[in-house]
XYZ file of C-alpha atoms in Angstrom:
680
model
C 7.409 -206.145 -301.382
C 8.810 -205.257 -304.803
C 12.328 -205.593 -303.400
C 11.717 -209.281 -302.784
C 12.426 -209.060 -299.071
C 10.232 -210.406 -296.261
C 7.570 -208.111 -294.818
C 7.733 -207.070 -291.197
C 4.857 -209.408 -290.432
C 6.798 -212.250 -292.113
C 9.615 -211.567 -289.666
C 7.453 -211.750 -286.556
C 8.137 -214.359 -283.924
C 5.634 -216.986 -282.826
C 3.233 -216.910 -279.920
C 5.355 -218.099 -276.994
C 3.853 -219.428 -273.731
C 4.710 -216.995 -270.979
C 6.161 -219.681 -268.734
C 8.909 -220.208 -271.341
C 9.772 -216.504 -271.614
C 12.546 -215.104 -269.453
C 13.235 -211.837 -271.325
C 10.072 -210.103 -272.509
C 9.589 -208.602 -276.006
C 10.736 -205.058 -276.706
C 9.575 -202.272 -279.020
C 11.941 -199.711 -280.582
C 11.200 -196.428 -282.380
C 14.723 -195.391 -283.523
C 15.144 -193.174 -280.445
C 13.992 -195.265 -277.492
C 12.917 -198.700 -276.321
C 10.282 -200.240 -274.101
C 9.945 -203.747 -272.694
C 6.472 -205.142 -272.045
C 5.582 -206.559 -268.644
C 4.010 -209.931 -267.780
C 0.524 -208.577 -267.367
C -1.533 -207.466 -270.358
C -0.918 -203.703 -270.461
C 1.977 -202.369 -268.370
C 5.527 -201.905 -269.625
C 8.958 -200.544 -268.722
C 9.951 -197.361 -270.539
C 12.725 -195.137 -269.260
C 14.518 -192.963 -271.841
C 18.196 -192.977 -270.986
C 18.369 -196.629 -269.954
C 15.860 -198.944 -268.279
C 18.260 -201.486 -266.758
C 17.857 -202.326 -263.942
C 14.142 -202.284 -264.644
C 12.596 -198.864 -264.056
C 8.943 -198.031 -264.485
C 9.373 -194.670 -266.203
C 5.660 -194.420 -266.992
C 2.667 -195.260 -264.762
C 2.141 -199.027 -264.683
C -1.292 -199.005 -266.295
C -3.132 -202.255 -265.576
C -6.290 -203.867 -266.942
C -9.132 -205.678 -265.225
C -11.960 -207.574 -266.926
C -15.155 -207.702 -264.891
C -13.164 -206.698 -261.843
C -10.446 -209.348 -262.237
C -6.839 -208.729 -263.328
C -5.316 -211.412 -265.560
C -1.703 -212.045 -266.473
C -0.658 -212.549 -270.084
C -0.331 -216.231 -270.932
C 1.403 -215.755 -274.311
C 3.467 -213.086 -276.029
C 4.648 -212.406 -279.560
C 7.346 -210.074 -280.906
C 7.187 -208.012 -284.127
C 9.642 -205.334 -285.304
C 7.078 -202.583 -284.697
C 4.922 -203.991 -281.885
C 4.695 -206.433 -279.000
C 1.579 -208.543 -278.497
C 0.290 -210.148 -275.316
C -2.826 -212.222 -274.810
C -4.873 -214.317 -272.459
C -7.702 -216.194 -274.148
C -9.179 -217.482 -270.916
C -10.378 -214.495 -268.893
C -13.597 -216.115 -267.659
C -15.361 -216.049 -271.012
C -13.355 -213.180 -272.519
C -10.282 -213.389 -274.725
C -8.016 -210.352 -274.436
C -5.154 -209.343 -276.737
C -3.073 -206.192 -276.375
C -0.876 -204.471 -278.967
C 1.837 -202.078 -277.730
C 3.698 -199.714 -280.090
C 5.766 -196.514 -280.154
C 5.491 -193.538 -282.495
C 8.588 -192.936 -284.606
C 11.342 -191.020 -282.757
C 8.943 -189.745 -280.064
C 8.699 -190.111 -276.295
C 5.484 -192.033 -276.698
C 3.737 -195.341 -276.012
C 0.448 -196.538 -277.543
C -1.607 -199.559 -276.507
C -4.723 -201.123 -278.039
C -6.734 -203.635 -276.008
C -9.120 -205.959 -277.835
C -11.642 -208.059 -275.891
C -13.705 -210.857 -277.472
C -16.711 -212.630 -275.986
C -15.831 -216.332 -276.222
C -19.068 -217.648 -274.709
C -22.126 -218.774 -276.679
C -24.289 -216.060 -275.117
C -24.565 -212.311 -275.379
C -23.014 -210.737 -272.312
C -22.005 -207.453 -270.770
C -18.314 -206.978 -269.931
C -16.603 -204.209 -268.008
C -13.069 -203.181 -268.950
C -11.163 -201.109 -266.426
C -7.799 -199.395 -266.685
C -6.072 -198.378 -263.462
C -3.515 -195.573 -263.962
C -1.307 -194.437 -261.050
C -1.186 -190.650 -260.819
C -3.344 -187.570 -260.366
C -6.528 -186.787 -262.267
C -6.025 -183.781 -264.540
C -8.303 -180.745 -264.787
C -10.375 -182.186 -267.652
C -11.440 -185.092 -265.431
C -9.911 -187.766 -267.710
C -6.156 -187.423 -268.229
C -3.662 -188.712 -265.659
C -0.434 -186.959 -264.698
C 2.384 -188.637 -262.774
C 5.535 -186.849 -261.636
C 6.697 -189.366 -259.029
C 8.547 -191.868 -261.210
C 11.486 -189.708 -262.320
C 12.815 -186.561 -260.725
C 11.822 -183.550 -262.806
C 9.893 -185.587 -265.384
C 6.117 -185.777 -265.812
C 4.303 -188.610 -267.585
C 0.777 -188.138 -268.963
C -1.634 -190.925 -269.923
C -4.885 -190.463 -271.858
C -7.514 -192.828 -273.296
C -8.404 -192.633 -276.973
C -12.123 -192.992 -276.204
C -13.837 -191.255 -273.309
C -14.491 -193.722 -270.481
C -18.029 -194.449 -269.397
C -16.964 -193.643 -265.849
C -13.953 -192.132 -264.094
C -13.120 -192.508 -260.402
C -10.150 -192.039 -258.084
C -8.768 -194.396 -255.438
C -5.889 -192.951 -253.411
C -3.189 -192.163 -256.016
C -4.791 -194.097 -258.871
C -7.257 -192.986 -261.541
C -9.722 -195.619 -262.759
C -11.292 -195.559 -266.228
C -14.254 -197.891 -266.940
C -15.929 -198.941 -270.177
C -18.988 -201.212 -270.409
C -19.786 -203.155 -273.594
C -22.646 -205.438 -274.650
C -21.107 -208.188 -276.777
C -22.903 -210.892 -278.783
C -21.384 -214.361 -279.156
C -17.971 -213.823 -280.777
C -18.378 -210.049 -280.596
C -15.461 -207.757 -279.765
C -14.676 -204.301 -278.461
C -11.491 -202.370 -277.991
C -10.119 -199.541 -275.908
C -6.835 -197.701 -276.284
C -4.551 -195.440 -274.336
C -1.444 -193.440 -275.119
C 1.293 -192.034 -272.903
C 4.079 -189.495 -273.207
C 6.641 -187.808 -270.977
C 9.027 -184.873 -270.804
C 10.734 -182.670 -268.263
C 8.205 -180.951 -266.014
C 8.890 -177.518 -267.538
C 7.404 -178.872 -270.782
C 4.303 -180.276 -269.124
C 1.878 -178.297 -271.306
C 3.565 -179.455 -274.511
C 3.588 -183.047 -273.292
C -0.147 -182.911 -272.612
C -0.776 -181.350 -276.016
C 1.132 -184.179 -277.696
C -0.603 -186.929 -275.721
C -3.996 -185.339 -276.429
C -3.159 -185.199 -280.132
C -2.082 -188.839 -280.179
C -5.180 -189.948 -278.280
C -7.537 -187.957 -280.512
C -5.969 -189.327 -283.707
C -5.145 -192.708 -282.202
C -5.838 -194.882 -285.246
C -3.694 -192.899 -287.664
C -0.758 -192.586 -285.243
C -1.058 -196.245 -284.302
C -0.948 -197.280 -287.975
C 1.985 -194.946 -288.612
C 4.055 -196.886 -286.068
C 4.049 -199.742 -288.555
C 4.365 -197.568 -291.662
C 7.491 -195.834 -290.376
C 9.096 -199.192 -289.624
C 8.129 -200.467 -293.078
C 9.735 -197.430 -294.707
C 12.945 -197.912 -292.713
C 12.962 -201.624 -293.573
C 12.609 -200.889 -297.306
C 15.251 -198.146 -297.172
C 17.758 -200.613 -295.727
C 17.702 -202.639 -298.977
C 17.138 -199.879 -301.544
C 20.088 -198.413 -303.487
C 19.925 -194.616 -303.350
C 17.352 -194.574 -300.528
C 16.670 -191.304 -298.724
C 17.641 -192.415 -295.219
C 20.853 -194.458 -295.146
C 24.091 -193.510 -296.906
C 24.322 -197.074 -298.245
C 22.178 -200.210 -298.433
C 22.298 -203.921 -297.698
C 22.244 -206.780 -300.193
C 19.003 -208.627 -300.857
C 19.301 -212.356 -300.142
C 17.348 -214.811 -302.289
C 17.376 -218.526 -301.478
C 15.015 -221.447 -301.175
C 16.563 -222.256 -297.789
C 14.066 -220.787 -295.325
C 16.438 -221.029 -292.343
C 19.183 -219.126 -294.171
C 16.709 -216.423 -295.166
C 15.278 -216.259 -291.669
C 18.587 -215.718 -289.867
C 19.851 -213.186 -292.400
C 16.778 -210.977 -292.274
C 16.267 -211.284 -288.500
C 19.867 -210.100 -288.180
C 18.962 -206.972 -290.120
C 15.826 -206.533 -287.980
C 18.122 -206.584 -284.945
C 20.324 -203.902 -286.491
C 17.439 -201.576 -287.292
C 15.915 -202.046 -283.844
C 19.135 -200.618 -282.434
C 19.441 -197.696 -284.832
C 19.281 -194.314 -283.084
C 18.884 -190.970 -284.830
C 19.287 -188.520 -281.926
C 23.017 -188.652 -281.212
C 25.523 -186.005 -282.368
C 28.293 -188.412 -283.427
C 26.034 -189.267 -286.358
C 22.307 -189.142 -287.056
C 22.345 -192.813 -288.019
C 24.092 -194.643 -285.188
C 23.789 -198.133 -283.737
C 23.786 -198.711 -279.994
C 24.673 -201.992 -278.292
C 21.415 -202.622 -276.410
C 18.388 -200.471 -275.709
C 18.341 -201.040 -271.959
C 21.742 -199.442 -271.366
C 22.456 -195.803 -270.659
C 21.616 -193.650 -273.671
C 24.182 -193.693 -276.478
C 26.244 -196.687 -275.292
C 28.142 -198.431 -278.081
C 30.501 -201.228 -276.998
C 33.414 -201.692 -279.409
C 33.498 -205.475 -279.055
C 29.805 -205.978 -279.809
C 29.738 -203.469 -282.668
C 32.777 -205.067 -284.325
C 30.661 -208.126 -285.105
C 28.497 -206.168 -287.558
C 31.413 -204.471 -289.335
C 30.683 -205.481 -292.937
C 26.944 -204.958 -292.595
C 27.552 -201.556 -291.000
C 29.967 -200.520 -293.765
C 27.463 -201.496 -296.454
C 24.386 -199.932 -294.863
C 25.765 -196.760 -293.282
C 29.318 -195.979 -294.449
C 29.034 -192.243 -293.711
C 27.882 -192.766 -290.149
C 30.381 -195.561 -289.615
C 33.267 -193.350 -290.713
C 32.179 -190.547 -288.379
C 31.929 -193.035 -285.526
C 35.296 -194.618 -286.254
C 36.951 -191.222 -286.002
C 35.805 -191.273 -282.375
C 36.833 -194.892 -281.854
C 40.347 -194.235 -283.120
C 41.149 -191.573 -280.526
C 39.993 -193.685 -277.598
C 42.532 -195.259 -275.280
C 42.112 -199.056 -275.472
C 43.594 -199.514 -271.997
C 41.693 -196.919 -269.986
C 39.534 -197.941 -267.078
C 37.091 -195.120 -267.763
C 33.754 -195.798 -269.462
C 35.497 -195.402 -272.829
C 37.587 -198.450 -271.924
C 34.531 -200.513 -272.773
C 32.254 -198.396 -274.931
C 31.852 -195.153 -276.837
C 29.343 -192.554 -275.668
C 27.555 -191.472 -278.851
C 26.440 -188.285 -277.101
C 30.044 -187.034 -276.936
C 31.808 -185.688 -280.025
C 35.144 -184.595 -278.537
C 37.738 -185.693 -276.030
C 40.183 -188.517 -275.473
C 42.475 -189.952 -272.817
C 46.211 -189.811 -273.618
C 47.396 -191.386 -270.356
C 49.755 -194.324 -270.798
C 48.481 -197.151 -268.602
C 50.905 -199.966 -267.845
C 48.186 -202.612 -268.060
C 44.708 -203.294 -269.434
C 42.049 -201.539 -267.356
C 39.049 -201.951 -269.690
C 38.368 -204.805 -272.113
C 41.366 -206.761 -273.350
C 39.734 -207.136 -276.773
C 39.452 -203.377 -277.393
C 42.571 -203.030 -279.524
C 41.806 -205.933 -281.845
C 38.084 -205.241 -282.201
C 38.622 -201.539 -282.944
C 41.342 -202.482 -285.441
C 39.139 -205.133 -287.056
C 36.284 -202.680 -287.513
C 38.535 -200.040 -289.124
C 40.060 -202.691 -291.371
C 36.655 -203.906 -292.553
C 35.457 -200.350 -293.169
C 38.510 -199.683 -295.356
C 38.153 -202.908 -297.321
C 34.369 -202.869 -297.783
C 34.002 -199.182 -298.659
C 37.256 -198.995 -300.648
C 37.862 -195.689 -298.864
C 41.640 -195.996 -298.706
C 42.010 -192.217 -298.519
C 40.753 -192.493 -294.949
C 44.169 -193.851 -293.960
C 45.733 -190.410 -294.430
C 43.051 -188.384 -292.650
C 44.041 -186.621 -289.455
C 42.136 -187.379 -286.274
C 41.245 -185.139 -283.355
C 44.452 -186.125 -281.539
C 46.622 -185.136 -284.502
C 47.458 -188.684 -285.570
C 46.670 -190.068 -288.992
C 44.336 -193.040 -289.248
C 47.169 -195.287 -290.418
C 49.276 -194.257 -287.423
C 46.374 -194.942 -285.057
C 45.911 -198.395 -286.600
C 49.618 -199.106 -286.201
C 49.343 -198.141 -282.521
C 46.477 -200.600 -282.054
C 48.302 -203.394 -283.868
C 51.360 -202.971 -281.664
C 49.649 -202.009 -278.420
C 50.643 -205.388 -276.991
C 54.349 -204.475 -277.105
C 54.179 -202.355 -273.948
C 51.803 -204.569 -272.000
C 53.256 -206.539 -269.078
C 54.581 -209.899 -270.202
C 54.126 -213.364 -268.823
C 55.557 -216.740 -269.810
C 57.762 -216.701 -272.923
C 57.108 -213.005 -273.503
C 53.387 -213.448 -274.158
C 51.307 -210.346 -273.415
C 49.315 -210.381 -270.208
C 45.738 -209.373 -271.026
C 44.574 -209.013 -267.472
C 42.068 -210.567 -265.167
C 38.484 -211.773 -265.360
C 36.966 -208.296 -265.564
C 39.181 -207.547 -268.581
C 38.264 -210.698 -270.475
C 35.145 -212.859 -270.119
C 34.042 -211.537 -266.698
C 32.558 -214.845 -265.568
C 35.194 -217.410 -266.607
C 37.630 -217.446 -263.667
C 40.405 -219.383 -265.443
C 40.320 -217.274 -268.602
C 42.975 -214.743 -267.541
C 46.485 -213.425 -268.251
C 48.391 -214.826 -271.258
C 45.491 -216.143 -273.346
C 45.924 -217.331 -276.922
C 43.018 -215.336 -278.386
C 44.376 -211.824 -277.808
C 47.986 -212.794 -278.489
C 46.939 -214.447 -281.757
C 45.022 -211.316 -282.718
C 48.255 -209.356 -282.254
C 49.825 -211.517 -284.959
C 46.863 -210.990 -287.264
C 46.820 -207.216 -286.715
C 50.516 -206.823 -287.468
C 50.199 -208.894 -290.631
C 47.154 -206.936 -291.775
C 48.840 -203.646 -290.914
C 51.788 -204.694 -293.086
C 49.410 -205.036 -296.048
C 48.167 -201.482 -295.576
C 51.738 -200.204 -295.343
C 52.655 -201.990 -298.582
C 49.779 -200.170 -300.289
C 51.219 -196.983 -298.798
C 54.642 -197.786 -300.236
C 56.187 -198.140 -296.793
C 57.944 -201.451 -297.296
C 60.279 -200.890 -294.355
C 57.486 -200.651 -291.779
C 55.633 -203.519 -293.432
C 58.710 -205.729 -293.114
C 59.180 -204.772 -289.461
C 55.631 -205.799 -288.632
C 55.867 -209.056 -290.556
C 59.091 -209.910 -288.746
C 57.569 -209.142 -285.364
C 54.504 -211.245 -286.156
C 56.728 -214.143 -287.215
C 58.613 -213.949 -283.907
C 55.394 -214.031 -281.870
C 53.829 -216.886 -283.842
C 55.683 -219.877 -282.277
C 55.006 -218.520 -278.789
C 51.263 -218.512 -279.442
C 51.332 -221.848 -281.254
C 52.976 -223.381 -278.189
C 49.710 -222.805 -276.319
C 47.894 -225.384 -278.461
C 46.957 -228.654 -276.758
C 47.714 -231.437 -279.294
C 44.959 -233.962 -279.757
C 42.387 -231.898 -277.839
C 41.655 -229.084 -280.266
C 41.813 -226.484 -277.493
C 44.238 -223.839 -276.259
C 46.001 -223.160 -272.980
C 46.772 -219.952 -271.140
C 49.763 -219.159 -268.979
C 48.644 -217.583 -265.750
C 50.941 -215.273 -263.826
C 51.203 -217.846 -261.016
C 53.151 -220.039 -263.434
C 50.312 -222.449 -264.188
C 49.537 -223.581 -267.723
C 45.738 -223.893 -267.781
C 43.677 -225.653 -270.432
C 40.707 -223.591 -271.668
C 37.766 -225.187 -273.445
C 36.030 -222.033 -274.650
C 34.661 -220.800 -277.957
C 36.572 -217.508 -277.718
C 39.906 -219.252 -278.293
C 38.415 -221.238 -281.154
C 37.046 -218.070 -282.762
C 39.821 -215.543 -282.297
C 42.859 -217.837 -282.357
C 41.449 -219.998 -285.139
C 40.704 -217.105 -287.457
C 43.939 -215.242 -286.728
C 46.105 -218.307 -287.390
C 44.069 -220.166 -289.997
C 46.969 -220.053 -292.474
C 49.435 -221.338 -289.828
C 47.469 -224.243 -288.361
C 48.085 -227.748 -289.686
C 45.279 -229.801 -291.173
C 45.342 -231.963 -288.045
C 45.041 -228.967 -285.731
C 42.159 -227.549 -287.741
C 40.351 -230.870 -287.664
C 40.894 -231.259 -283.923
C 39.636 -227.732 -283.229
C 36.473 -228.247 -285.255
C 35.888 -231.617 -283.593
C 36.135 -229.991 -280.157
C 33.462 -227.477 -281.103
C 31.139 -230.048 -282.630
C 31.485 -232.508 -279.753
C 31.520 -230.155 -276.749
C 29.937 -226.832 -277.715
C 27.260 -227.268 -280.379
C 23.767 -228.391 -279.416
C 20.680 -229.065 -281.467
C 19.465 -225.455 -281.538
C 22.267 -223.357 -280.043
C 25.742 -223.690 -278.478
C 27.613 -223.534 -275.196
C 30.188 -220.751 -274.920
C 32.205 -222.939 -272.542
C 32.436 -226.699 -272.595
C 30.873 -228.574 -269.711
C 34.298 -230.243 -269.469
C 36.132 -226.989 -268.796
C 37.635 -226.975 -265.300
C 35.890 -223.667 -264.550
C 32.469 -224.733 -265.866
C 31.005 -225.305 -262.409
C 31.849 -221.694 -261.462
C 30.845 -220.031 -264.762
C 27.102 -219.877 -265.073
C 26.512 -216.512 -266.777
C 24.476 -217.245 -269.930
C 26.664 -215.371 -272.426
C 30.098 -216.859 -271.635
C 29.485 -219.935 -269.497
C 28.449 -223.536 -270.250
C 24.686 -222.999 -269.933
C 24.247 -220.761 -272.942
C 26.081 -218.452 -275.276
C 26.336 -214.820 -276.262
C 24.401 -214.567 -279.535
C 27.430 -213.227 -281.398
C 29.459 -216.345 -280.620
C 27.217 -218.458 -282.843
C 27.891 -216.790 -286.227
C 31.537 -216.176 -285.287
C 31.919 -219.876 -284.506
C 30.240 -220.706 -287.824
C 32.710 -218.456 -289.630
C 35.720 -220.132 -287.996
C 34.394 -223.658 -288.624
C 34.013 -222.714 -292.289
C 37.501 -221.204 -292.477
C 39.073 -224.220 -290.787
C 37.711 -226.564 -293.407
C 34.212 -227.713 -292.466
C 31.752 -225.475 -294.342
C 29.102 -228.190 -294.465
C 28.834 -228.590 -290.686
C 29.137 -224.838 -290.179
C 26.244 -224.141 -292.507
C 24.013 -226.868 -291.062
C 24.578 -225.577 -287.542
C 23.837 -221.992 -288.615
C 20.529 -223.074 -290.121
C 19.572 -225.145 -287.067
C 19.742 -222.032 -284.906
C 16.993 -220.290 -286.890
C 14.426 -221.896 -284.580
C 15.441 -219.518 -281.772
C 14.111 -216.554 -283.761
C 10.579 -217.711 -282.966
C 11.126 -215.582 -279.851
C 12.157 -212.491 -281.812
C 15.410 -210.809 -282.846
C 18.913 -211.666 -281.718
C 19.775 -210.798 -278.135
C 22.771 -210.519 -275.835
C 22.575 -214.182 -274.903
C 20.428 -217.264 -274.968
C 20.399 -219.819 -272.191
C 19.470 -223.456 -271.790
C 16.706 -223.984 -269.262
C 14.746 -226.701 -267.539
C 15.823 -230.042 -266.078
C 17.352 -231.094 -269.424
C 19.667 -228.103 -269.810
C 22.918 -230.089 -269.961
C 21.641 -232.260 -272.837
C 22.219 -231.907 -276.574
C 18.541 -231.135 -277.157
C 18.197 -228.693 -274.244
C 15.509 -226.041 -274.804
C 16.818 -222.512 -275.322
C 15.444 -219.021 -274.685
C 16.595 -215.394 -274.503
C 18.344 -214.916 -271.154
C 17.767 -212.078 -268.697
C 19.639 -213.089 -265.552
C 23.017 -211.622 -264.618
C 22.545 -208.551 -266.774
C 21.735 -210.189 -270.112
C 19.717 -207.803 -272.240
C 17.237 -208.011 -275.076
C 18.346 -207.053 -278.600
C 22.132 -206.800 -278.972
C 24.069 -205.456 -281.952
C 26.335 -208.526 -281.956
C 23.362 -210.462 -283.341
C 23.842 -208.649 -286.655
C 26.740 -211.075 -287.126
C 24.054 -213.553 -288.264
C 23.707 -211.315 -291.342
C 27.415 -210.505 -291.563
C 28.422 -214.157 -291.788
C 26.084 -214.706 -294.748
C 27.737 -211.877 -296.659
C 31.361 -212.510 -295.689
C 31.528 -216.268 -295.201
C 28.765 -218.037 -297.095
C 29.046 -215.737 -300.119
C 32.673 -214.825 -299.450
C 32.467 -211.053 -299.900
C 35.787 -210.213 -298.254
C 37.644 -207.599 -300.333
C 41.362 -207.693 -299.705
C 43.455 -204.645 -298.951
C 44.356 -203.494 -302.446
C 41.345 -205.227 -304.047
C 43.369 -208.102 -305.484
C 40.446 -210.342 -304.588
C 36.888 -209.322 -303.745
C 35.491 -212.803 -303.096
C 37.260 -215.260 -300.810
C 37.522 -218.924 -301.870
C 35.119 -218.595 -304.847
C 35.821 -222.149 -305.985
C 34.792 -223.748 -302.688
C 31.470 -225.587 -303.220
C 28.663 -223.990 -301.223
C 26.302 -226.249 -299.238
C 23.357 -224.123 -300.406
C 22.185 -222.187 -303.439
C 21.197 -218.547 -303.488
C 21.941 -215.037 -304.630
C 23.111 -211.926 -302.819
C 21.932 -208.995 -304.900
C 22.844 -205.300 -304.955
C 26.221 -205.530 -303.248
C 27.837 -202.119 -303.505
C 31.601 -202.027 -304.005
C 33.957 -199.593 -305.721
C 31.086 -197.539 -307.114
C 29.233 -200.482 -308.658
C 26.446 -202.888 -307.786
C 26.880 -206.592 -308.385
C 25.322 -209.945 -307.481
C 27.004 -212.993 -305.995
C 25.510 -216.311 -307.055
C 26.384 -219.260 -304.816
C 25.901 -222.979 -305.316
C 27.633 -226.328 -305.483
C 30.135 -224.954 -307.993
C 31.216 -222.103 -305.758
C 30.484 -218.392 -306.082
C 30.236 -216.332 -309.263
C 30.217 -212.553 -309.589
C 27.448 -211.261 -311.838
C 27.732 -207.624 -312.875
C 24.583 -205.526 -312.879
């Protein structure tokens, strides 16, 4: 490409043996998502959320010469998912599954190759559950979802059509020479039953013009990919920087992070036409604050208009509510908020700090300081809403030494039974928020409020610092039963370490980094919880336990390692993790598997058990950390500095081009002498 970015085919994962795959590849079309099944042709597609797994469409299955074969390998691309089995009794079969842009549609091409040394006749059969339509070819199925009809049609008329019970069978016969191939295709669509005629018209159109629609699936993705990096593009209100480096692992993680972001873009929601959901399997329009906060800088650069519209909704949400909004925003809803004062955390404990962090990064990256004075739906100004988030802890119930009680397991890590109550991470974030809020008040000429917040932060600091475990590099929590419990988890390292990086001693920083390197990092990935944590035996969920890690923890850990004084190790670890992208984009979590899963070199894969989903927006942090940490693009409130620690030697060389800030584009050039700003 002229932009100098990888092509979509460059981004593709590798062929992965099916026995190593736990979470199958997905396809996204900027409105919906499908996940392919373990056979060669069926898939899960259920607009509005497919988890737990729902069929949605008829499970169309393939037989070759009367025998059904499972896929033995699979490969993930941004615009398609491939499956194959090269050993179908003399026939090699590969299938290619795609979705038309922003449509309720699925397309599948099946290619069969004669792998014998002789000419032979093969019979390909597709079995489609449903009723035969009036034309004697199409299949209609209204049994999978109440009030919804799915229609499936072949692109080429079958040689024979028959019906067995509630299944329609299409057959094609081909004479193939040695090495010869043939292909068949089908397409499917769905809508509410009252639109049955329109659905059939669409599916017929797609089947008749199969090749052009199939090719357009890729073209539309290519256009969106190019738009993401093009200043003044016609789709996004901003654009992302172009990364250039000779380090293939750095390039790989950065661009796969952007792939993850675009996979989760949705254009059908009223909050904004360019929104980013958390995961495609969830109920339509679900955007978790915590996950989305990890892509804050990338989001602000690529889609500042949509981000601002979304943050207006975030800022009127109640961070303590136990309703759905206590965890996530519904992008289908444009009005409404909960003003009830709850005397404890009912949703996620990290809501206040992650919402605040995202607003703060939007303000700094876009330079849109006027946003602070805008009035929200609830009548508050943005700056007042931020103040409320920064001081939300004040009215929470208190535990030991006046530390805020952030609730129980369901409010924090959900699967780490000891990680409860007065934890260092959230209390440390309270200090950081008040300090950051003071900076915004100083810019607003409110020195009195700024001083109040700084004083309050200073009073809380020694209470949080007392939770540190000297010599161990880890933090304790005070539980409400009076026990002081040691926690060996990456969340304390990340959120406490970053919040207090200017307060920690050199010894504490070194001890914290050593803990991570010795107990959490592995060859290709990391453990969210140390195997030495007292709760490790009872904490086996892949995202937060000792047998894997939430994908977002990896770049956030890298960022904290860098900020605590070990950029070399942080960068090396980041690059080592690029091998996991052979399976595709970043996900909710990756797990260690097999008999060697407690070892340093344990194999790793995308997890599915215990609710872990495919692509997750937190994975965009792999791109965010390149921009904010490796290149140091961290504008301060007031723009005194745009690049953090520019004199720190970088353990790599490269350029980040077309960074948009304060109405201008510039390039950051990084190397062993630090980072230089080059005007464009």
